[in-house]
């Protein structure tokens, strides 16, 4: 593997120049904040533990700051971009700045929420600066759709990072925490300041690491059935599970029966339960 040129990564001037040439103005609607700091993208790649044999999928590559850093480290990179202009420009940016790696790059011009397959070998890692407004649904969709993804590192709004990595009993533990934990061991992996983005967002960002469970959760309930319990439990998080799950079970009495059979107190609240306990409740729906 020949090493890329030292100035292959994008700096602040490069990002603004590319954006100006393309007539791109980052939009709030798509949660676009472009990373303009080469040290930050290299840190993300290091934290993601990207290996030379990895096939990495990146969601929302934007102008290509992180894409280029991933290409330095991985075997292949496939980027999924919804924006017409950005998707059209990225292959040319890769070819111009890293010609020796260009054949190892693929672009999928699509909404990540609707991607069902990717070109080339199956992805082994997901590394992305996810748009703030769709971060959780995109992350969960990718983990469900591509079971070969073993390691994930996403940069998201700090508040979302806290939610994803929260454990039972935490005030911010909720639907994203439980659903992410269905797939993976989840932990906070660092913080990112506002000044490495253009435009600078008015919130801090955080890194979240997800390492897929080596064995799927042991349960006879399907993912869909377990997630239905999770959604019901947190839809009215102030209520006891007996009350919150009444609609899901058909009645409060049926909810109580399922909870008792699962070994969970009907007076407990969703924020106290592990994903394993939610799975047990799902197993006992009459």
mmCIF file of C-alpha atoms in Angstrom:
data_model
loop_
_atom_site.group_PDB
_atom_site.id
_atom_site.type_symbol
_atom_site.label_atom_id
_atom_site.label_comp_id
_atom_site.label_asym_id
_atom_site.label_seq_id
_atom_site.Cartn_x
_atom_site.Cartn_y
_atom_site.Cartn_z
ATOM 1 C CA UNK A 1 0.000 0.000 0.000
ATOM 2 C CA UNK A 2 1.618 3.279 -1.035
ATOM 3 C CA UNK A 3 1.311 6.029 1.554
ATOM 4 C CA UNK A 4 -0.765 9.094 0.654
ATOM 5 C CA UNK A 5 0.836 12.501 0.333
ATOM 6 C CA UNK A 6 1.069 14.423 3.632
ATOM 7 C CA UNK A 7 -1.241 17.223 2.475
ATOM 8 C CA UNK A 8 -3.948 14.874 1.173
ATOM 9 C CA UNK A 9 -6.328 15.707 4.024
ATOM 10 C CA UNK A 10 -8.548 18.767 3.950
ATOM 11 C CA UNK A 11 -7.763 21.847 6.038
ATOM 12 C CA UNK A 12 -10.021 24.870 6.746
ATOM 13 C CA UNK A 13 -9.024 26.691 3.538
ATOM 14 C CA UNK A 14 -9.502 23.522 1.428
ATOM 15 C CA UNK A 15 -12.982 22.944 2.830
ATOM 16 C CA UNK A 16 -14.109 26.522 2.191
ATOM 17 C CA UNK A 17 -12.560 26.504 -1.280
ATOM 18 C CA UNK A 18 -14.309 23.236 -2.201
ATOM 19 C CA UNK A 19 -17.613 24.496 -0.825
ATOM 20 C CA UNK A 20 -17.305 27.781 -2.739
ATOM 21 C CA UNK A 21 -16.453 25.989 -5.985
ATOM 22 C CA UNK A 22 -19.526 23.773 -5.576
ATOM 23 C CA UNK A 23 -21.793 26.595 -4.397
ATOM 24 C CA UNK A 24 -22.410 24.591 -1.227
ATOM 25 C CA UNK A 25 -23.756 26.269 1.886
ATOM 26 C CA UNK A 26 -24.111 23.861 4.818
ATOM 27 C CA UNK A 27 -27.812 23.467 5.655
ATOM 28 C CA UNK A 28 -29.440 23.055 9.064
ATOM 29 C CA UNK A 29 -32.138 20.944 7.424
ATOM 30 C CA UNK A 30 -29.585 18.188 6.780
ATOM 31 C CA UNK A 31 -27.627 18.861 9.947
ATOM 32 C CA UNK A 32 -24.500 19.651 7.926
ATOM 33 C CA UNK A 33 -21.395 20.736 9.797
ATOM 34 C CA UNK A 34 -18.165 20.000 7.916
ATOM 35 C CA UNK A 35 -15.030 18.996 9.821
ATOM 36 C CA UNK A 36 -12.170 21.341 8.903
ATOM 37 C CA UNK A 37 -9.423 19.921 11.128
ATOM 38 C CA UNK A 38 -7.121 17.147 9.868
ATOM 39 C CA UNK A 39 -6.001 16.225 13.409
ATOM 40 C CA UNK A 40 -9.620 15.609 14.409
ATOM 41 C CA UNK A 41 -10.368 13.210 11.552
ATOM 42 C CA UNK A 42 -7.126 11.330 12.204
ATOM 43 C CA UNK A 43 -8.093 11.075 15.867
ATOM 44 C CA UNK A 44 -11.502 9.672 14.872
ATOM 45 C CA UNK A 45 -9.841 7.044 12.670
ATOM 46 C CA UNK A 46 -7.451 6.098 15.500
ATOM 47 C CA UNK A 47 -10.261 5.915 18.060
ATOM 48 C CA UNK A 48 -12.274 3.745 15.653
ATOM 49 C CA UNK A 49 -9.268 1.385 15.496
ATOM 50 C CA UNK A 50 -9.563 1.180 11.724
ATOM 51 C CA UNK A 51 -7.318 -1.614 10.415
ATOM 52 C CA UNK A 52 -5.641 -2.070 7.027
ATOM 53 C CA UNK A 53 -8.045 -4.929 6.171
ATOM 54 C CA UNK A 54 -11.221 -3.043 7.134
ATOM 55 C CA UNK A 55 -14.026 -2.269 4.722
ATOM 56 C CA UNK A 56 -15.461 0.933 6.170
ATOM 57 C CA UNK A 57 -18.848 2.433 5.434
ATOM 58 C CA UNK A 58 -19.203 6.156 6.073
ATOM 59 C CA UNK A 59 -22.555 7.961 6.229
ATOM 60 C CA UNK A 60 -22.788 11.639 5.326
ATOM 61 C CA UNK A 61 -19.227 12.200 4.055
ATOM 62 C CA UNK A 62 -19.934 15.802 3.062
ATOM 63 C CA UNK A 63 -16.895 17.305 1.347
ATOM 64 C CA UNK A 64 -14.687 14.319 2.239
ATOM 65 C CA UNK A 65 -12.650 15.344 5.313
ATOM 66 C CA UNK A 66 -13.170 12.072 7.177
ATOM 67 C CA UNK A 67 -13.360 10.017 3.956
ATOM 68 C CA UNK A 68 -9.754 10.849 3.072
ATOM 69 C CA UNK A 69 -8.510 9.990 6.566
ATOM 70 C CA UNK A 70 -10.369 6.662 6.414
ATOM 71 C CA UNK A 71 -8.832 5.887 3.004
ATOM 72 C CA UNK A 72 -5.376 6.369 4.538
ATOM 73 C CA UNK A 73 -6.067 3.608 7.068
ATOM 74 C CA UNK A 74 -8.615 1.137 5.656
ATOM 75 C CA UNK A 75 -8.633 -1.318 2.775
ATOM 76 C CA UNK A 76 -11.795 0.159 1.275
ATOM 77 C CA UNK A 77 -14.252 2.955 2.019
ATOM 78 C CA UNK A 78 -17.844 3.205 0.831
ATOM 79 C CA UNK A 79 -19.516 6.560 1.466
ATOM 80 C CA UNK A 80 -23.298 7.039 1.527
ATOM 81 C CA UNK A 81 -24.332 10.609 0.654
ATOM 82 C CA UNK A 82 -27.856 11.941 0.112
ATOM 83 C CA UNK A 83 -26.920 15.427 -1.148
ATOM 84 C CA UNK A 84 -26.813 15.598 -4.961
ATOM 85 C CA UNK A 85 -23.994 18.147 -5.221
ATOM 86 C CA UNK A 86 -21.802 16.576 -2.522
ATOM 87 C CA UNK A 87 -22.303 13.077 -3.933
ATOM 88 C CA UNK A 88 -21.364 14.309 -7.394
ATOM 89 C CA UNK A 89 -18.174 15.996 -6.197
ATOM 90 C CA UNK A 90 -16.702 13.489 -3.744
ATOM 91 C CA UNK A 91 -15.219 10.950 -6.206
ATOM 92 C CA UNK A 92 -13.321 13.786 -7.931
ATOM 93 C CA UNK A 93 -11.999 15.054 -4.581
ATOM 94 C CA UNK A 94 -10.740 11.560 -3.705
ATOM 95 C CA UNK A 95 -9.169 11.124 -7.147
ATOM 96 C CA UNK A 96 -7.428 14.510 -6.946
ATOM 97 C CA UNK A 97 -6.123 14.237 -3.396
ATOM 98 C CA UNK A 98 -5.495 10.504 -3.084
ATOM 99 C CA UNK A 99 -5.183 9.088 -6.618
ATOM 100 C CA UNK A 100 -3.381 5.952 -5.408
ATOM 101 C CA UNK A 101 -6.430 5.029 -3.263
ATOM 102 C CA UNK A 102 -9.221 6.142 -5.592
ATOM 103 C CA UNK A 103 -10.020 2.619 -6.829
ATOM 104 C CA UNK A 104 -10.634 1.592 -3.195
ATOM 105 C CA UNK A 105 -13.376 4.177 -2.806
ATOM 106 C CA UNK A 106 -17.052 3.760 -3.716
ATOM 107 C CA UNK A 107 -19.898 6.241 -3.478
ATOM 108 C CA UNK A 108 -23.543 5.363 -2.888
ATOM 109 C CA UNK A 109 -25.804 8.316 -3.707
ATOM 110 C CA UNK A 110 -28.754 7.586 -1.446
ATOM 111 C CA UNK A 111 -30.551 8.278 1.807
ATOM 112 C CA UNK A 112 -28.788 6.084 4.394
ATOM 113 C CA UNK A 113 -32.183 5.214 5.905
ATOM 114 C CA UNK A 114 -33.083 3.424 2.650
ATOM 115 C CA UNK A 115 -29.784 1.699 1.902
ATOM 116 C CA UNK A 116 -30.245 -2.072 1.793
ATOM 117 C CA UNK A 117 -27.003 -3.128 0.127
ATOM 118 C CA UNK A 118 -23.547 -1.770 -0.593
ATOM 119 C CA UNK A 119 -21.156 -2.427 -3.483
ATOM 120 C CA UNK A 120 -18.054 -4.556 -2.984
ATOM 121 C CA UNK A 121 -17.096 -6.629 0.058
ATOM 122 C CA UNK A 122 -19.328 -6.536 3.145
ATOM 123 C CA UNK A 123 -18.521 -3.674 5.543
ATOM 124 C CA UNK A 124 -16.635 -4.505 8.748
ATOM 125 C CA UNK A 125 -16.773 -1.034 10.322
ATOM 126 C CA UNK A 126 -18.996 2.042 10.340
ATOM 127 C CA UNK A 127 -17.317 5.397 10.974
ATOM 128 C CA UNK A 128 -19.316 8.575 10.502
ATOM 129 C CA UNK A 129 -19.968 12.162 11.493
ATOM 130 C CA UNK A 130 -23.726 11.686 11.619
ATOM 131 C CA UNK A 131 -26.115 14.562 10.919
ATOM 132 C CA UNK A 132 -27.566 15.539 14.285
ATOM 133 C CA UNK A 133 -31.216 15.339 13.269
ATOM 134 C CA UNK A 134 -31.159 11.704 12.065
ATOM 135 C CA UNK A 135 -28.232 10.221 13.996
ATOM 136 C CA UNK A 136 -30.060 7.555 16.034
ATOM 137 C CA UNK A 137 -32.384 6.152 13.306
ATOM 138 C CA UNK A 138 -29.505 6.017 10.798
ATOM 139 C CA UNK A 139 -27.211 4.261 13.286
ATOM 140 C CA UNK A 140 -29.839 1.659 14.205
ATOM 141 C CA UNK A 141 -30.760 1.085 10.542
ATOM 142 C CA UNK A 142 -27.131 0.462 9.568
ATOM 143 C CA UNK A 143 -26.529 -1.942 12.474
ATOM 144 C CA UNK A 144 -29.672 -3.892 11.595
ATOM 145 C CA UNK A 145 -29.092 -3.943 7.820
ATOM 146 C CA UNK A 146 -25.383 -4.822 7.884
ATOM 147 C CA UNK A 147 -24.690 -7.504 10.518
ATOM 148 C CA UNK A 148 -21.071 -7.751 9.305
ATOM 149 C CA UNK A 149 -20.325 -4.338 10.857
ATOM 150 C CA UNK A 150 -18.311 -5.335 13.930
ATOM 151 C CA UNK A 151 -17.093 -1.928 15.100
ATOM 152 C CA UNK A 152 -18.763 1.452 14.905
ATOM 153 C CA UNK A 153 -17.581 4.909 15.859
ATOM 154 C CA UNK A 154 -19.959 7.790 15.339
ATOM 155 C CA UNK A 155 -19.657 11.475 16.062
ATOM 156 C CA UNK A 156 -22.991 12.862 17.231
ATOM 157 C CA UNK A 157 -24.361 15.725 19.321
ATOM 158 C CA UNK A 158 -22.989 15.372 22.891
ATOM 159 C CA UNK A 159 -26.488 14.931 24.302
ATOM 160 C CA UNK A 160 -27.194 12.086 21.847
ATOM 161 C CA UNK A 161 -23.829 10.499 22.671
ATOM 162 C CA UNK A 162 -24.759 10.541 26.367
ATOM 163 C CA UNK A 163 -28.126 8.943 25.619
ATOM 164 C CA UNK A 164 -26.686 6.196 23.451
ATOM 165 C CA UNK A 165 -24.055 5.252 26.036
ATOM 166 C CA UNK A 166 -26.280 5.592 29.139
ATOM 167 C CA UNK A 167 -26.920 2.600 31.407
ATOM 168 C CA UNK A 168 -30.065 1.627 33.352
ATOM 169 C CA UNK A 169 -30.866 4.080 36.137
ATOM 170 C CA UNK A 170 -29.402 7.085 34.358
ATOM 171 C CA UNK A 171 -31.691 10.076 33.756
ATOM 172 C CA UNK A 172 -30.831 10.044 30.050
ATOM 173 C CA UNK A 173 -31.237 6.265 29.634
ATOM 174 C CA UNK A 174 -34.002 5.644 27.115
ATOM 175 C CA UNK A 175 -35.022 4.146 23.788
ATOM 176 C CA UNK A 176 -31.699 4.878 21.974
ATOM 177 C CA UNK A 177 -29.685 3.389 24.870
ATOM 178 C CA UNK A 178 -31.650 0.125 24.951
ATOM 179 C CA UNK A 179 -31.865 -0.344 21.186
ATOM 180 C CA UNK A 180 -28.145 0.345 20.659
ATOM 181 C CA UNK A 181 -27.395 -2.146 23.443
ATOM 182 C CA UNK A 182 -29.440 -4.791 21.623
ATOM 183 C CA UNK A 183 -26.708 -4.832 18.986
ATOM 184 C CA UNK A 184 -23.550 -3.796 20.767
ATOM 185 C CA UNK A 185 -21.501 -2.862 23.793
ATOM 186 C CA UNK A 186 -21.785 0.921 23.794
ATOM 187 C CA UNK A 187 -19.514 3.493 25.416
ATOM 188 C CA UNK A 188 -18.552 7.150 25.179
ATOM 189 C CA UNK A 189 -15.231 7.455 23.362
ATOM 190 C CA UNK A 190 -14.383 11.149 23.670
ATOM 191 C CA UNK A 191 -15.564 14.704 23.102
ATOM 192 C CA UNK A 192 -15.145 16.998 20.100
ATOM 193 C CA UNK A 193 -15.066 20.798 20.384
ATOM 194 C CA UNK A 194 -17.115 23.149 18.246
ATOM 195 C CA UNK A 195 -14.197 24.913 16.559
ATOM 196 C CA UNK A 196 -13.236 21.937 14.361
ATOM 197 C CA UNK A 197 -16.448 22.374 12.344
ATOM 198 C CA UNK A 198 -17.587 24.788 9.679
ATOM 199 C CA UNK A 199 -19.968 26.278 10.446
ATOM 200 C CA UNK A 200 -19.340 25.877 14.184
ATOM 201 C CA UNK A 201 -22.451 24.235 15.680
ATOM 202 C CA UNK A 202 -24.041 25.680 18.811
ATOM 203 C CA UNK A 203 -23.703 22.328 20.600
ATOM 204 C CA UNK A 204 -20.770 20.126 21.571
ATOM 205 C CA UNK A 205 -20.172 16.762 19.905
ATOM 206 C CA UNK A 206 -19.261 13.382 21.300
ATOM 207 C CA UNK A 207 -17.796 10.128 20.008
ATOM 208 C CA UNK A 208 -19.613 6.868 20.672
ATOM 209 C CA UNK A 209 -18.042 3.450 20.219
ATOM 210 C CA UNK A 210 -20.220 0.407 19.531
ATOM 211 C CA UNK A 211 -18.673 -3.062 19.419
ATOM 212 C CA UNK A 212 -21.155 -5.627 18.147
ATOM 213 C CA UNK A 213 -22.058 -8.422 20.540
ATOM 214 C CA UNK A 214 -20.106 -11.549 19.632
ATOM 215 C CA UNK A 215 -23.257 -13.568 20.390
ATOM 216 C CA UNK A 216 -26.731 -12.138 19.717
ATOM 217 C CA UNK A 217 -28.867 -11.564 22.786
ATOM 218 C CA UNK A 218 -30.310 -14.896 23.946
ATOM 219 C CA UNK A 219 -34.069 -14.577 23.614
ATOM 220 C CA UNK A 220 -36.947 -16.294 21.846
ATOM 221 C CA UNK A 221 -38.492 -12.878 21.117
ATOM 222 C CA UNK A 222 -37.725 -11.128 17.830
ATOM 223 C CA UNK A 223 -36.006 -7.757 17.648
ATOM 224 C CA UNK A 224 -39.290 -6.201 16.552
ATOM 225 C CA UNK A 225 -41.130 -7.661 19.562
ATOM 226 C CA UNK A 226 -38.472 -6.470 22.003
ATOM 227 C CA UNK A 227 -38.345 -2.984 20.471
ATOM 228 C CA UNK A 228 -42.160 -2.741 20.750
ATOM 229 C CA UNK A 229 -41.866 -3.244 24.537
ATOM 230 C CA UNK A 230 -39.057 -0.666 24.730
ATOM 231 C CA UNK A 231 -41.069 1.918 22.769
ATOM 232 C CA UNK A 232 -44.143 1.364 24.966
ATOM 233 C CA UNK A 233 -42.168 1.520 28.226
ATOM 234 C CA UNK A 234 -40.578 4.873 27.408
ATOM 235 C CA UNK A 235 -43.574 6.489 25.677
ATOM 236 C CA UNK A 236 -44.844 7.307 29.185
ATOM 237 C CA UNK A 237 -41.666 7.084 31.203
ATOM 238 C CA UNK A 238 -43.174 8.538 34.404
ATOM 239 C CA UNK A 239 -45.650 5.654 34.613
ATOM 240 C CA UNK A 240 -44.963 2.278 36.188
ATOM 241 C CA UNK A 241 -44.452 -0.528 33.682
ATOM 242 C CA UNK A 242 -47.839 -2.011 34.633
ATOM 243 C CA UNK A 243 -49.494 1.176 33.356
ATOM 244 C CA UNK A 244 -47.064 2.016 30.552
ATOM 245 C CA UNK A 245 -47.322 -1.458 28.983
ATOM 246 C CA UNK A 246 -51.120 -1.759 29.264
ATOM 247 C CA UNK A 247 -51.667 -0.764 25.631
ATOM 248 C CA UNK A 248 -48.926 -3.094 24.420
ATOM 249 C CA UNK A 249 -50.250 -6.082 26.405
ATOM 250 C CA UNK A 250 -53.960 -5.397 25.885
ATOM 251 C CA UNK A 251 -54.685 -4.423 29.494
ATOM 252 C CA UNK A 252 -52.932 -3.451 32.710
ATOM 253 C CA UNK A 253 -53.640 -6.912 34.116
ATOM 254 C CA UNK A 254 -52.077 -8.604 31.074
ATOM 255 C CA UNK A 255 -49.052 -6.278 31.379
ATOM 256 C CA UNK A 256 -48.702 -7.229 35.054
ATOM 257 C CA UNK A 257 -48.862 -10.936 34.205
ATOM 258 C CA UNK A 258 -46.109 -10.578 31.572
ATOM 259 C CA UNK A 259 -43.943 -8.567 33.976
ATOM 260 C CA UNK A 260 -44.325 -11.034 36.852
ATOM 261 C CA UNK A 261 -43.597 -13.962 34.513
ATOM 262 C CA UNK A 262 -40.452 -12.123 33.353
ATOM 263 C CA UNK A 263 -39.319 -11.534 36.938
ATOM 264 C CA UNK A 264 -39.762 -7.756 36.684
ATOM 265 C CA UNK A 265 -41.639 -5.673 39.255
ATOM 266 C CA UNK A 266 -44.854 -4.214 37.783
ATOM 267 C CA UNK A 267 -44.054 -1.061 39.801
ATOM 268 C CA UNK A 268 -40.660 -0.591 38.106
ATOM 269 C CA UNK A 269 -40.111 2.020 35.392
ATOM 270 C CA UNK A 270 -38.518 1.511 32.000
ATOM 271 C CA UNK A 271 -35.391 3.483 32.888
ATOM 272 C CA UNK A 272 -34.422 0.788 35.432
ATOM 273 C CA UNK A 273 -34.436 -2.147 33.001
ATOM 274 C CA UNK A 274 -31.673 -3.758 30.954
ATOM 275 C CA UNK A 275 -32.200 -4.851 27.355
ATOM 276 C CA UNK A 276 -32.201 -8.468 28.612
ATOM 277 C CA UNK A 277 -35.149 -7.679 30.910
ATOM 278 C CA UNK A 278 -37.063 -6.029 28.083
ATOM 279 C CA UNK A 279 -36.469 -9.192 26.027
ATOM 280 C CA UNK A 280 -37.851 -11.371 28.834
ATOM 281 C CA UNK A 281 -40.987 -9.230 29.030
ATOM 282 C CA UNK A 282 -41.459 -9.574 25.251
ATOM 283 C CA UNK A 283 -41.221 -13.356 25.603
ATOM 284 C CA UNK A 284 -44.151 -13.417 28.031
ATOM 285 C CA UNK A 285 -46.735 -11.473 26.050
ATOM 286 C CA UNK A 286 -49.925 -13.525 25.921
#
